[in-house]
JSON list of C-alpha atoms in Angstrom, two decimals:
[
{"chain": "A", "resi": 5, "resn": "UNK", "atom": "CA", "xyz": [19.48, -8.00, -0.54]},
{"chain": "A", "resi": 6, "resn": "UNK", "atom": "CA", "xyz": [18.14, -9.19, 2.69]},
{"chain": "A", "resi": 7, "resn": "UNK", "atom": "CA", "xyz": [17.81, -5.81, 3.30]},
{"chain": "A", "resi": 8, "resn": "UNK", "atom": "CA", "xyz": [16.57, -4.73, 6.88]},
{"chain": "A", "resi": 9, "resn": "UNK", "atom": "CA", "xyz": [17.05, -8.15, 9.67]},
{"chain": "A", "resi": 10, "resn": "UNK", "atom": "CA", "xyz": [16.10, -7.81, 13.34]},
{"chain": "A", "resi": 11, "resn": "UNK", "atom": "CA", "xyz": [16.52, -11.14, 15.30]},
{"chain": "A", "resi": 12, "resn": "UNK", "atom": "CA", "xyz": [14.37, -12.39, 17.53]},
{"chain": "A", "resi": 13, "resn": "UNK", "atom": "CA", "xyz": [10.99, -11.83, 16.53]},
{"chain": "A", "resi": 14, "resn": "UNK", "atom": "CA", "xyz": [9.20, -12.13, 19.92]},
{"chain": "A", "resi": 15, "resn": "UNK", "atom": "CA", "xyz": [10.74, -12.56, 23.08]},
{"chain": "A", "resi": 16, "resn": "UNK", "atom": "CA", "xyz": [9.23, -12.37, 26.88]},
{"chain": "A", "resi": 17, "resn": "UNK", "atom": "CA", "xyz": [11.42, -11.55, 29.49]},
{"chain": "A", "resi": 18, "resn": "UNK", "atom": "CA", "xyz": [11.28, -11.16, 33.29]},
{"chain": "A", "resi": 19, "resn": "UNK", "atom": "CA", "xyz": [12.24, -8.06, 35.00]},
{"chain": "A", "resi": 20, "resn": "UNK", "atom": "CA", "xyz": [15.71, -7.24, 35.48]},
{"chain": "A", "resi": 21, "resn": "UNK", "atom": "CA", "xyz": [16.96, -9.65, 32.37]},
{"chain": "A", "resi": 22, "resn": "UNK", "atom": "CA", "xyz": [19.42, -8.23, 29.88]},
{"chain": "A", "resi": 23, "resn": "UNK", "atom": "CA", "xyz": [18.86, -9.23, 26.54]},
{"chain": "A", "resi": 24, "resn": "UNK", "atom": "CA", "xyz": [20.71, -8.39, 22.90]},
{"chain": "A", "resi": 25, "resn": "UNK", "atom": "CA", "xyz": [18.58, -7.12, 19.82]},
{"chain": "A", "resi": 26, "resn": "UNK", "atom": "CA", "xyz": [19.85, -7.53, 16.81]},
{"chain": "A", "resi": 27, "resn": "UNK", "atom": "CA", "xyz": [19.56, -5.42, 13.51]},
{"chain": "A", "resi": 28, "resn": "UNK", "atom": "CA", "xyz": [21.79, -5.86, 10.71]},
{"chain": "A", "resi": 29, "resn": "UNK", "atom": "CA", "xyz": [21.76, -4.50, 7.37]},
{"chain": "A", "resi": 30, "resn": "UNK", "atom": "CA", "xyz": [22.93, -5.33, 4.06]},
{"chain": "A", "resi": 31, "resn": "UNK", "atom": "CA", "xyz": [22.41, -2.40, 1.63]},
{"chain": "A", "resi": 32, "resn": "UNK", "atom": "CA", "xyz": [25.92, -0.25, 2.80]},
{"chain": "A", "resi": 33, "resn": "UNK", "atom": "CA", "xyz": [23.61, 2.08, 4.78]},
{"chain": "A", "resi": 34, "resn": "UNK", "atom": "CA", "xyz": [25.87, 4.89, 7.20]},
{"chain": "A", "resi": 35, "resn": "UNK", "atom": "CA", "xyz": [22.73, 5.58, 9.27]},
{"chain": "A", "resi": 36, "resn": "UNK", "atom": "CA", "xyz": [21.09, 3.52, 11.05]},
{"chain": "A", "resi": 37, "resn": "UNK", "atom": "CA", "xyz": [18.53, 3.13, 14.08]},
{"chain": "A", "resi": 38, "resn": "UNK", "atom": "CA", "xyz": [16.48, 2.03, 16.91]},
{"chain": "A", "resi": 39, "resn": "UNK", "atom": "CA", "xyz": [12.84, 2.91, 16.95]},
{"chain": "A", "resi": 40, "resn": "UNK", "atom": "CA", "xyz": [10.01, 1.52, 19.49]},
{"chain": "A", "resi": 41, "resn": "UNK", "atom": "CA", "xyz": [6.53, 1.44, 19.58]},
{"chain": "A", "resi": 42, "resn": "UNK", "atom": "CA", "xyz": [3.97, 1.85, 21.22]},
{"chain": "A", "resi": 43, "resn": "UNK", "atom": "CA", "xyz": [0.34, 1.80, 21.19]},
{"chain": "A", "resi": 44, "resn": "UNK", "atom": "CA", "xyz": [-0.90, 6.08, 20.57]},
{"chain": "A", "resi": 45, "resn": "UNK", "atom": "CA", "xyz": [2.33, 7.21, 20.61]},
{"chain": "A", "resi": 46, "resn": "UNK", "atom": "CA", "xyz": [4.00, 6.41, 16.95]},
{"chain": "A", "resi": 47, "resn": "UNK", "atom": "CA", "xyz": [7.39, 5.75, 16.56]},
{"chain": "A", "resi": 48, "resn": "UNK", "atom": "CA", "xyz": [9.60, 6.81, 18.99]},
{"chain": "A", "resi": 49, "resn": "UNK", "atom": "CA", "xyz": [14.23, 7.15, 18.36]},
{"chain": "A", "resi": 50, "resn": "UNK", "atom": "CA", "xyz": [16.16, 4.97, 20.87]},
{"chain": "A", "resi": 51, "resn": "UNK", "atom": "CA", "xyz": [19.18, 4.97, 19.69]},
{"chain": "A", "resi": 52, "resn": "UNK", "atom": "CA", "xyz": [21.06, 5.86, 15.95]},
{"chain": "A", "resi": 53, "resn": "UNK", "atom": "CA", "xyz": [24.13, 6.34, 14.59]},
{"chain": "A", "resi": 54, "resn": "UNK", "atom": "CA", "xyz": [25.89, 7.73, 11.68]},
{"chain": "A", "resi": 55, "resn": "UNK", "atom": "CA", "xyz": [28.47, 5.37, 11.00]},
{"chain": "A", "resi": 56, "resn": "UNK", "atom": "CA", "xyz": [30.14, 2.80, 12.57]},
{"chain": "A", "resi": 57, "resn": "UNK", "atom": "CA", "xyz": [32.03, 3.77, 15.76]},
{"chain": "A", "resi": 58, "resn": "UNK", "atom": "CA", "xyz": [29.67, 6.40, 16.07]},
{"chain": "A", "resi": 59, "resn": "UNK", "atom": "CA", "xyz": [26.22, 6.35, 17.63]},
{"chain": "A", "resi": 60, "resn": "UNK", "atom": "CA", "xyz": [23.89, 9.04, 19.48]},
{"chain": "A", "resi": 61, "resn": "UNK", "atom": "CA", "xyz": [21.33, 9.10, 22.03]},
{"chain": "A", "resi": 62, "resn": "UNK", "atom": "CA", "xyz": [17.50, 9.51, 20.44]},
{"chain": "A", "resi": 63, "resn": "UNK", "atom": "CA", "xyz": [14.31, 10.53, 22.42]},
{"chain": "A", "resi": 64, "resn": "UNK", "atom": "CA", "xyz": [13.83, 7.83, 24.98]},
{"chain": "A", "resi": 65, "resn": "UNK", "atom": "CA", "xyz": [17.13, 6.18, 24.50]},
{"chain": "A", "resi": 66, "resn": "UNK", "atom": "CA", "xyz": [17.16, 5.67, 28.59]},
{"chain": "A", "resi": 67, "resn": "UNK", "atom": "CA", "xyz": [17.75, 1.94, 29.74]},
{"chain": "A", "resi": 68, "resn": "UNK", "atom": "CA", "xyz": [18.91, 1.17, 26.57]},
{"chain": "A", "resi": 69, "resn": "UNK", "atom": "CA", "xyz": [22.63, 0.66, 24.97]},
{"chain": "A", "resi": 70, "resn": "UNK", "atom": "CA", "xyz": [24.40, 0.04, 21.66]},
{"chain": "A", "resi": 71, "resn": "UNK", "atom": "CA", "xyz": [27.32, -0.33, 19.86]},
{"chain": "A", "resi": 72, "resn": "UNK", "atom": "CA", "xyz": [28.20, -0.26, 15.54]},
{"chain": "A", "resi": 73, "resn": "UNK", "atom": "CA", "xyz": [31.30, -1.73, 15.23]},
{"chain": "A", "resi": 74, "resn": "UNK", "atom": "CA", "xyz": [30.61, -2.59, 11.54]},
{"chain": "A", "resi": 75, "resn": "UNK", "atom": "CA", "xyz": [28.67, -1.36, 9.16]},
{"chain": "A", "resi": 76, "resn": "UNK", "atom": "CA", "xyz": [26.19, -4.19, 8.98]},
{"chain": "A", "resi": 77, "resn": "UNK", "atom": "CA", "xyz": [25.26, -4.38, 12.76]},
{"chain": "A", "resi": 78, "resn": "UNK", "atom": "CA", "xyz": [23.46, -2.52, 15.83]},
{"chain": "A", "resi": 79, "resn": "UNK", "atom": "CA", "xyz": [22.83, -4.50, 18.06]},
{"chain": "A", "resi": 80, "resn": "UNK", "atom": "CA", "xyz": [20.25, -3.05, 21.40]},
{"chain": "A", "resi": 81, "resn": "UNK", "atom": "CA", "xyz": [20.67, -3.61, 24.12]},
{"chain": "A", "resi": 82, "resn": "UNK", "atom": "CA", "xyz": [18.38, -3.17, 27.48]},
{"chain": "A", "resi": 83, "resn": "UNK", "atom": "CA", "xyz": [20.40, -4.18, 30.35]},
{"chain": "A", "resi": 84, "resn": "UNK", "atom": "CA", "xyz": [17.65, -4.59, 32.93]},
{"chain": "A", "resi": 85, "resn": "UNK", "atom": "CA", "xyz": [14.85, -5.02, 32.00]},
{"chain": "A", "resi": 86, "resn": "UNK", "atom": "CA", "xyz": [11.64, -3.23, 33.08]},
{"chain": "A", "resi": 87, "resn": "UNK", "atom": "CA", "xyz": [7.69, -3.89, 32.90]},
{"chain": "A", "resi": 88, "resn": "UNK", "atom": "CA", "xyz": [8.31, -0.18, 30.71]},
{"chain": "A", "resi": 89, "resn": "UNK", "atom": "CA", "xyz": [10.33, -1.37, 28.38]},
{"chain": "A", "resi": 90, "resn": "UNK", "atom": "CA", "xyz": [7.53, -3.62, 26.65]},
{"chain": "A", "resi": 91, "resn": "UNK", "atom": "CA", "xyz": [6.52, -2.74, 22.97]},
{"chain": "A", "resi": 92, "resn": "UNK", "atom": "CA", "xyz": [7.98, -3.26, 19.52]},
{"chain": "A", "resi": 93, "resn": "UNK", "atom": "CA", "xyz": [11.10, -2.40, 18.58]},
{"chain": "A", "resi": 94, "resn": "UNK", "atom": "CA", "xyz": [11.91, -1.46, 14.76]},
{"chain": "A", "resi": 95, "resn": "UNK", "atom": "CA", "xyz": [15.43, -1.08, 13.32]},
{"chain": "A", "resi": 96, "resn": "UNK", "atom": "CA", "xyz": [15.90, 1.03, 10.13]},
{"chain": "A", "resi": 97, "resn": "UNK", "atom": "CA", "xyz": [18.99, 1.86, 8.04]},
{"chain": "A", "resi": 98, "resn": "UNK", "atom": "CA", "xyz": [19.15, 4.31, 5.38]},
{"chain": "A", "resi": 99, "resn": "UNK", "atom": "CA", "xyz": [22.32, 6.20, 3.30]},
{"chain": "A", "resi": 100, "resn": "UNK", "atom": "CA", "xyz": [22.68, 9.43, 4.91]},
{"chain": "A", "resi": 101, "resn": "UNK", "atom": "CA", "xyz": [19.66, 11.49, 6.39]},
{"chain": "A", "resi": 102, "resn": "UNK", "atom": "CA", "xyz": [20.60, 14.58, 4.24]},
{"chain": "A", "resi": 103, "resn": "UNK", "atom": "CA", "xyz": [16.92, 15.86, 4.00]},
{"chain": "A", "resi": 104, "resn": "UNK", "atom": "CA", "xyz": [16.30, 17.33, 0.47]},
{"chain": "A", "resi": 105, "resn": "UNK", "atom": "CA", "xyz": [17.97, 13.75, -1.72]},
{"chain": "A", "resi": 106, "resn": "UNK", "atom": "CA", "xyz": [17.17, 10.50, -2.66]},
{"chain": "A", "resi": 107, "resn": "UNK", "atom": "CA", "xyz": [18.77, 9.60, 0.46]},
{"chain": "A", "resi": 108, "resn": "UNK", "atom": "CA", "xyz": [17.42, 9.65, 3.14]},
{"chain": "A", "resi": 109, "resn": "UNK", "atom": "CA", "xyz": [14.85, 6.97, 2.98]},
{"chain": "A", "resi": 110, "resn": "UNK", "atom": "CA", "xyz": [15.01, 4.34, 5.71]},
{"chain": "A", "resi": 111, "resn": "UNK", "atom": "CA", "xyz": [14.14, 1.40, 4.98]},
{"chain": "A", "resi": 112, "resn": "UNK", "atom": "CA", "xyz": [12.63, -0.65, 8.25]},
{"chain": "A", "resi": 113, "resn": "UNK", "atom": "CA", "xyz": [13.19, -4.50, 9.86]},
{"chain": "A", "resi": 114, "resn": "UNK", "atom": "CA", "xyz": [10.09, -6.39, 10.95]},
{"chain": "A", "resi": 115, "resn": "UNK", "atom": "CA", "xyz": [10.46, -5.95, 14.21]},
{"chain": "A", "resi": 116, "resn": "UNK", "atom": "CA", "xyz": [10.89, -7.06, 17.47]},
{"chain": "A", "resi": 117, "resn": "UNK", "atom": "CA", "xyz": [7.56, -7.16, 19.93]},
{"chain": "A", "resi": 118, "resn": "UNK", "atom": "CA", "xyz": [9.41, -7.15, 23.49]},
{"chain": "A", "resi": 119, "resn": "UNK", "atom": "CA", "xyz": [7.69, -8.36, 26.85]},
{"chain": "A", "resi": 120, "resn": "UNK", "atom": "CA", "xyz": [8.51, -7.77, 30.16]},
{"chain": "A", "resi": 121, "resn": "UNK", "atom": "CA", "xyz": [6.63, -9.17, 33.29]},
{"chain": "B", "resi": 1, "resn": "UNK", "atom": "CA", "xyz": [11.43, 21.61, 18.07]},
{"chain": "B", "resi": 2, "resn": "UNK", "atom": "CA", "xyz": [10.14, 19.50, 14.92]},
{"chain": "B", "resi": 3, "resn": "UNK", "atom": "CA", "xyz": [7.34, 17.61, 15.10]},
{"chain": "B", "resi": 4, "resn": "UNK", "atom": "CA", "xyz": [4.05, 15.89, 12.58]},
{"chain": "B", "resi": 5, "resn": "UNK", "atom": "CA", "xyz": [0.41, 15.68, 13.58]},
{"chain": "B", "resi": 6, "resn": "UNK", "atom": "CA", "xyz": [-1.30, 13.46, 12.05]},
{"chain": "B", "resi": 7, "resn": "UNK", "atom": "CA", "xyz": [-4.91, 13.09, 12.77]},
{"chain": "B", "resi": 8, "resn": "UNK", "atom": "CA", "xyz": [-6.30, 10.71, 14.57]},
{"chain": "B", "resi": 9, "resn": "UNK", "atom": "CA", "xyz": [-8.09, 7.28, 13.95]},
{"chain": "B", "resi": 10, "resn": "UNK", "atom": "CA", "xyz": [-9.49, 5.07, 12.97]},
{"chain": "B", "resi": 11, "resn": "UNK", "atom": "CA", "xyz": [-10.52, 6.44, 9.56]},
{"chain": "B", "resi": 12, "resn": "UNK", "atom": "CA", "xyz": [-13.31, 3.87, 8.24]},
{"chain": "B", "resi": 13, "resn": "UNK", "atom": "CA", "xyz": [-14.40, 3.70, 4.65]},
{"chain": "B", "resi": 14, "resn": "UNK", "atom": "CA", "xyz": [-16.21, 1.54, 1.67]},
{"chain": "B", "resi": 15, "resn": "UNK", "atom": "CA", "xyz": [-14.15, 0.23, -0.58]},
{"chain": "B", "resi": 16, "resn": "UNK", "atom": "CA", "xyz": [-14.30, 2.72, -3.37]},
{"chain": "B", "resi": 17, "resn": "UNK", "atom": "CA", "xyz": [-15.04, 5.64, -1.44]},
{"chain": "B", "resi": 18, "resn": "UNK", "atom": "CA", "xyz": [-12.57, 8.49, -1.12]},
{"chain": "B", "resi": 19, "resn": "UNK", "atom": "CA", "xyz": [-9.45, 8.91, 1.12]},
{"chain": "B", "resi": 20, "resn": "UNK", "atom": "CA", "xyz": [-8.03, 12.29, 2.74]},
{"chain": "B", "resi": 21, "resn": "UNK", "atom": "CA", "xyz": [-5.53, 11.80, 5.42]},
{"chain": "B", "resi": 22, "resn": "UNK", "atom": "CA", "xyz": [-4.17, 15.03, 7.07]},
{"chain": "B", "resi": 23, "resn": "UNK", "atom": "CA", "xyz": [-1.08, 15.55, 8.36]},
{"chain": "B", "resi": 24, "resn": "UNK", "atom": "CA", "xyz": [1.11, 18.89, 9.57]},
{"chain": "B", "resi": 25, "resn": "UNK", "atom": "CA", "xyz": [4.38, 19.79, 10.51]},
{"chain": "B", "resi": 26, "resn": "UNK", "atom": "CA", "xyz": [6.74, 22.04, 12.16]},
{"chain": "B", "resi": 27, "resn": "UNK", "atom": "CA", "xyz": [10.18, 22.14, 11.27]},
{"chain": "B", "resi": 28, "resn": "UNK", "atom": "CA", "xyz": [12.67, 25.06, 11.13]},
{"chain": "B", "resi": 29, "resn": "UNK", "atom": "CA", "xyz": [14.45, 23.89, 7.89]},
{"chain": "B", "resi": 30, "resn": "UNK", "atom": "CA", "xyz": [13.83, 22.05, 5.44]},
{"chain": "B", "resi": 31, "resn": "UNK", "atom": "CA", "xyz": [12.92, 18.43, 5.41]},
{"chain": "B", "resi": 32, "resn": "UNK", "atom": "CA", "xyz": [11.90, 15.47, 3.54]},
{"chain": "B", "resi": 33, "resn": "UNK", "atom": "CA", "xyz": [8.26, 14.55, 4.16]},
{"chain": "B", "resi": 34, "resn": "UNK", "atom": "CA", "xyz": [7.17, 10.89, 4.51]},
{"chain": "B", "resi": 35, "resn": "UNK", "atom": "CA", "xyz": [4.24, 8.77, 4.33]},
{"chain": "B", "resi": 36, "resn": "UNK", "atom": "CA", "xyz": [5.08, 5.29, 5.36]},
{"chain": "B", "resi": 37, "resn": "UNK", "atom": "CA", "xyz": [1.92, 1.87, 5.89]},
{"chain": "B", "resi": 38, "resn": "UNK", "atom": "CA", "xyz": [2.61, -0.69, 8.19]},
{"chain": "B", "resi": 39, "resn": "UNK", "atom": "CA", "xyz": [0.50, -3.87, 7.61]},
{"chain": "B", "resi": 40, "resn": "UNK", "atom": "CA", "xyz": [-1.15, -5.74, 10.21]},
{"chain": "B", "resi": 41, "resn": "UNK", "atom": "CA", "xyz": [1.90, -7.82, 12.09]},
{"chain": "B", "resi": 42, "resn": "UNK", "atom": "CA", "xyz": [4.50, -6.10, 9.46]},
{"chain": "B", "resi": 43, "resn": "UNK", "atom": "CA", "xyz": [7.06, -3.44, 9.40]},
{"chain": "B", "resi": 44, "resn": "UNK", "atom": "CA", "xyz": [6.64, -0.05, 8.30]},
{"chain": "B", "resi": 45, "resn": "UNK", "atom": "CA", "xyz": [7.24, 0.16, 3.94]},
{"chain": "B", "resi": 46, "resn": "UNK", "atom": "CA", "xyz": [8.09, 3.63, 2.55]},
{"chain": "B", "resi": 47, "resn": "UNK", "atom": "CA", "xyz": [4.70, 4.90, 0.66]},
{"chain": "B", "resi": 48, "resn": "UNK", "atom": "CA", "xyz": [5.24, 7.95, -0.84]},
{"chain": "B", "resi": 49, "resn": "UNK", "atom": "CA", "xyz": [7.78, 10.64, -0.26]},
{"chain": "B", "resi": 50, "resn": "UNK", "atom": "CA", "xyz": [8.20, 14.55, -1.35]},
{"chain": "B", "resi": 51, "resn": "UNK", "atom": "CA", "xyz": [11.84, 16.39, -1.34]},
{"chain": "B", "resi": 52, "resn": "UNK", "atom": "CA", "xyz": [10.31, 19.94, -1.87]},
{"chain": "B", "resi": 53, "resn": "UNK", "atom": "CA", "xyz": [7.99, 22.10, -1.69]},
{"chain": "B", "resi": 54, "resn": "UNK", "atom": "CA", "xyz": [5.22, 21.58, -4.25]},
{"chain": "B", "resi": 55, "resn": "UNK", "atom": "CA", "xyz": [6.67, 18.36, -5.32]},
{"chain": "B", "resi": 56, "resn": "UNK", "atom": "CA", "xyz": [3.83, 15.73, -4.95]},
{"chain": "B", "resi": 57, "resn": "UNK", "atom": "CA", "xyz": [5.06, 12.29, -4.52]},
{"chain": "B", "resi": 58, "resn": "UNK", "atom": "CA", "xyz": [2.65, 9.20, -5.32]},
{"chain": "B", "resi": 59, "resn": "UNK", "atom": "CA", "xyz": [2.52, 5.64, -5.44]},
{"chain": "B", "resi": 60, "resn": "UNK", "atom": "CA", "xyz": [-0.59, 2.81, -5.28]},
{"chain": "B", "resi": 61, "resn": "UNK", "atom": "CA", "xyz": [-2.91, 5.64, -6.27]},
{"chain": "B", "resi": 62, "resn": "UNK", "atom": "CA", "xyz": [-1.40, 6.91, -3.23]},
{"chain": "B", "resi": 63, "resn": "UNK", "atom": "CA", "xyz": [-0.77, 10.17, -3.72]},
{"chain": "B", "resi": 64, "resn": "UNK", "atom": "CA", "xyz": [0.04, 13.95, -1.32]},
{"chain": "B", "resi": 65, "resn": "UNK", "atom": "CA", "xyz": [2.08, 17.61, -2.17]},
{"chain": "B", "resi": 66, "resn": "UNK", "atom": "CA", "xyz": [4.24, 19.41, -0.34]},
{"chain": "B", "resi": 67, "resn": "UNK", "atom": "CA", "xyz": [2.68, 22.36, 0.79]},
{"chain": "B", "resi": 68, "resn": "UNK", "atom": "CA", "xyz": [5.48, 25.19, 2.52]},
{"chain": "B", "resi": 69, "resn": "UNK", "atom": "CA", "xyz": [2.84, 27.32, 3.06]},
{"chain": "B", "resi": 70, "resn": "UNK", "atom": "CA", "xyz": [0.53, 25.91, 4.72]},
{"chain": "B", "resi": 71, "resn": "UNK", "atom": "CA", "xyz": [3.32, 23.47, 6.31]},
{"chain": "B", "resi": 72, "resn": "UNK", "atom": "CA", "xyz": [1.20, 20.20, 5.27]},
{"chain": "B", "resi": 73, "resn": "UNK", "atom": "CA", "xyz": [1.42, 16.48, 3.37]},
{"chain": "B", "resi": 74, "resn": "UNK", "atom": "CA", "xyz": [-2.16, 15.85, 3.30]},
{"chain": "B", "resi": 75, "resn": "UNK", "atom": "CA", "xyz": [-2.76, 11.70, 1.98]},
{"chain": "B", "resi": 76, "resn": "UNK", "atom": "CA", "xyz": [-5.05, 10.78, -0.58]},
{"chain": "B", "resi": 77, "resn": "UNK", "atom": "CA", "xyz": [-6.52, 8.47, -2.18]},
{"chain": "B", "resi": 78, "resn": "UNK", "atom": "CA", "xyz": [-9.57, 7.74, -5.11]},
{"chain": "B", "resi": 79, "resn": "UNK", "atom": "CA", "xyz": [-11.07, 4.86, -4.66]},
{"chain": "B", "resi": 80, "resn": "UNK", "atom": "CA", "xyz": [-9.49, 3.20, -1.53]},
{"chain": "B", "resi": 81, "resn": "UNK", "atom": "CA", "xyz": [-9.71, -0.88, -1.50]},
{"chain": "B", "resi": 82, "resn": "UNK", "atom": "CA", "xyz": [-9.93, -3.30, 1.40]},
{"chain": "B", "resi": 83, "resn": "UNK", "atom": "CA", "xyz": [-6.16, -4.36, 0.91]},
{"chain": "B", "resi": 84, "resn": "UNK", "atom": "CA", "xyz": [-5.66, -0.89, 2.12]},
{"chain": "B", "resi": 85, "resn": "UNK", "atom": "CA", "xyz": [-6.63, -1.04, 5.44]},
{"chain": "B", "resi": 86, "resn": "UNK", "atom": "CA", "xyz": [-3.30, -0.77, 7.47]},
{"chain": "B", "resi": 87, "resn": "UNK", "atom": "CA", "xyz": [-1.46, 2.15, 9.63]},
{"chain": "B", "resi": 88, "resn": "UNK", "atom": "CA", "xyz": [-0.79, 5.30, 7.86]},
{"chain": "B", "resi": 89, "resn": "UNK", "atom": "CA", "xyz": [2.62, 7.34, 9.03]},
{"chain": "B", "resi": 90, "resn": "UNK", "atom": "CA", "xyz": [3.03, 11.05, 7.88]},
{"chain": "B", "resi": 91, "resn": "UNK", "atom": "CA", "xyz": [7.02, 11.92, 8.81]},
{"chain": "B", "resi": 92, "resn": "UNK", "atom": "CA", "xyz": [9.55, 13.86, 9.03]},
{"chain": "B", "resi": 93, "resn": "UNK", "atom": "CA", "xyz": [13.15, 14.32, 8.20]},
{"chain": "B", "resi": 94, "resn": "UNK", "atom": "CA", "xyz": [15.99, 17.38, 8.93]},
{"chain": "B", "resi": 95, "resn": "UNK", "atom": "CA", "xyz": [18.90, 15.46, 11.06]},
{"chain": "B", "resi": 96, "resn": "UNK", "atom": "CA", "xyz": [16.74, 12.43, 12.61]},
{"chain": "B", "resi": 97, "resn": "UNK", "atom": "CA", "xyz": [13.12, 10.81, 11.56]},
{"chain": "B", "resi": 98, "resn": "UNK", "atom": "CA", "xyz": [10.07, 12.14, 13.49]},
{"chain": "B", "resi": 99, "resn": "UNK", "atom": "CA", "xyz": [6.65, 10.83, 13.43]},
{"chain": "B", "resi": 100, "resn": "UNK", "atom": "CA", "xyz": [3.37, 11.46, 13.92]},
{"chain": "B", "resi": 101, "resn": "UNK", "atom": "CA", "xyz": [1.08, 9.29, 15.72]},
{"chain": "B", "resi": 102, "resn": "UNK", "atom": "CA", "xyz": [-0.21, 7.28, 12.29]},
{"chain": "B", "resi": 103, "resn": "UNK", "atom": "CA", "xyz": [-3.93, 6.80, 11.36]},
{"chain": "B", "resi": 104, "resn": "UNK", "atom": "CA", "xyz": [-5.54, 3.17, 11.25]},
{"chain": "B", "resi": 105, "resn": "UNK", "atom": "CA", "xyz": [-7.78, 3.01, 8.63]},
{"chain": "B", "resi": 106, "resn": "UNK", "atom": "CA", "xyz": [-10.46, 0.25, 7.96]},
{"chain": "B", "resi": 107, "resn": "UNK", "atom": "CA", "xyz": [-11.66, -0.55, 4.84]},
{"chain": "B", "resi": 108, "resn": "UNK", "atom": "CA", "xyz": [-14.98, -2.66, 4.28]},
{"chain": "B", "resi": 109, "resn": "UNK", "atom": "CA", "xyz": [-16.40, -3.90, 1.42]}
]
């Protein structure tokens, strides 16, 4: 299994440009999510999905769109990049979110480092 | 809402020293608790977890006990190594995974 994969690894954008960060998993996980990591702030949830066709907002959703057309893929779209979106982005997946079970462990991709000039 | 508070770093130790990184949480229900580790330039990896009160999670010499009475999940290791240098995140999971801000550990020979 490849686990959770993310592309690209690094990206530089100019303000106003759009792009899509790709995320895929081959573990047949229902739950997928996107986080951004900023210094001193830990990881903050952007959007998440509990299954194909279902998405919801997290803590910091503004400026980002997601879709989940298949179980495997969960792309994150920046419609008009801003310098405040300079960050490291992580995708994660798990079987479920049922707390207190063995299936709620999330597996993370290697991250995408995005710089917006 | 749910939240996780962990001690600020960096924590600087000599090799073979004892490590404690404090973590406390606020939750309305009965979350699972996690410690994730992030090595330089990499994504997060699960270090250990506990799913109910009084459970002890352990891995690679690290351990943490789910203490409901003190709402804590402190990470400990008896003898750290240089290779343990990383950022450690405490997290809880109810309907979403919520992270603390992370604690950087630096271990010197």
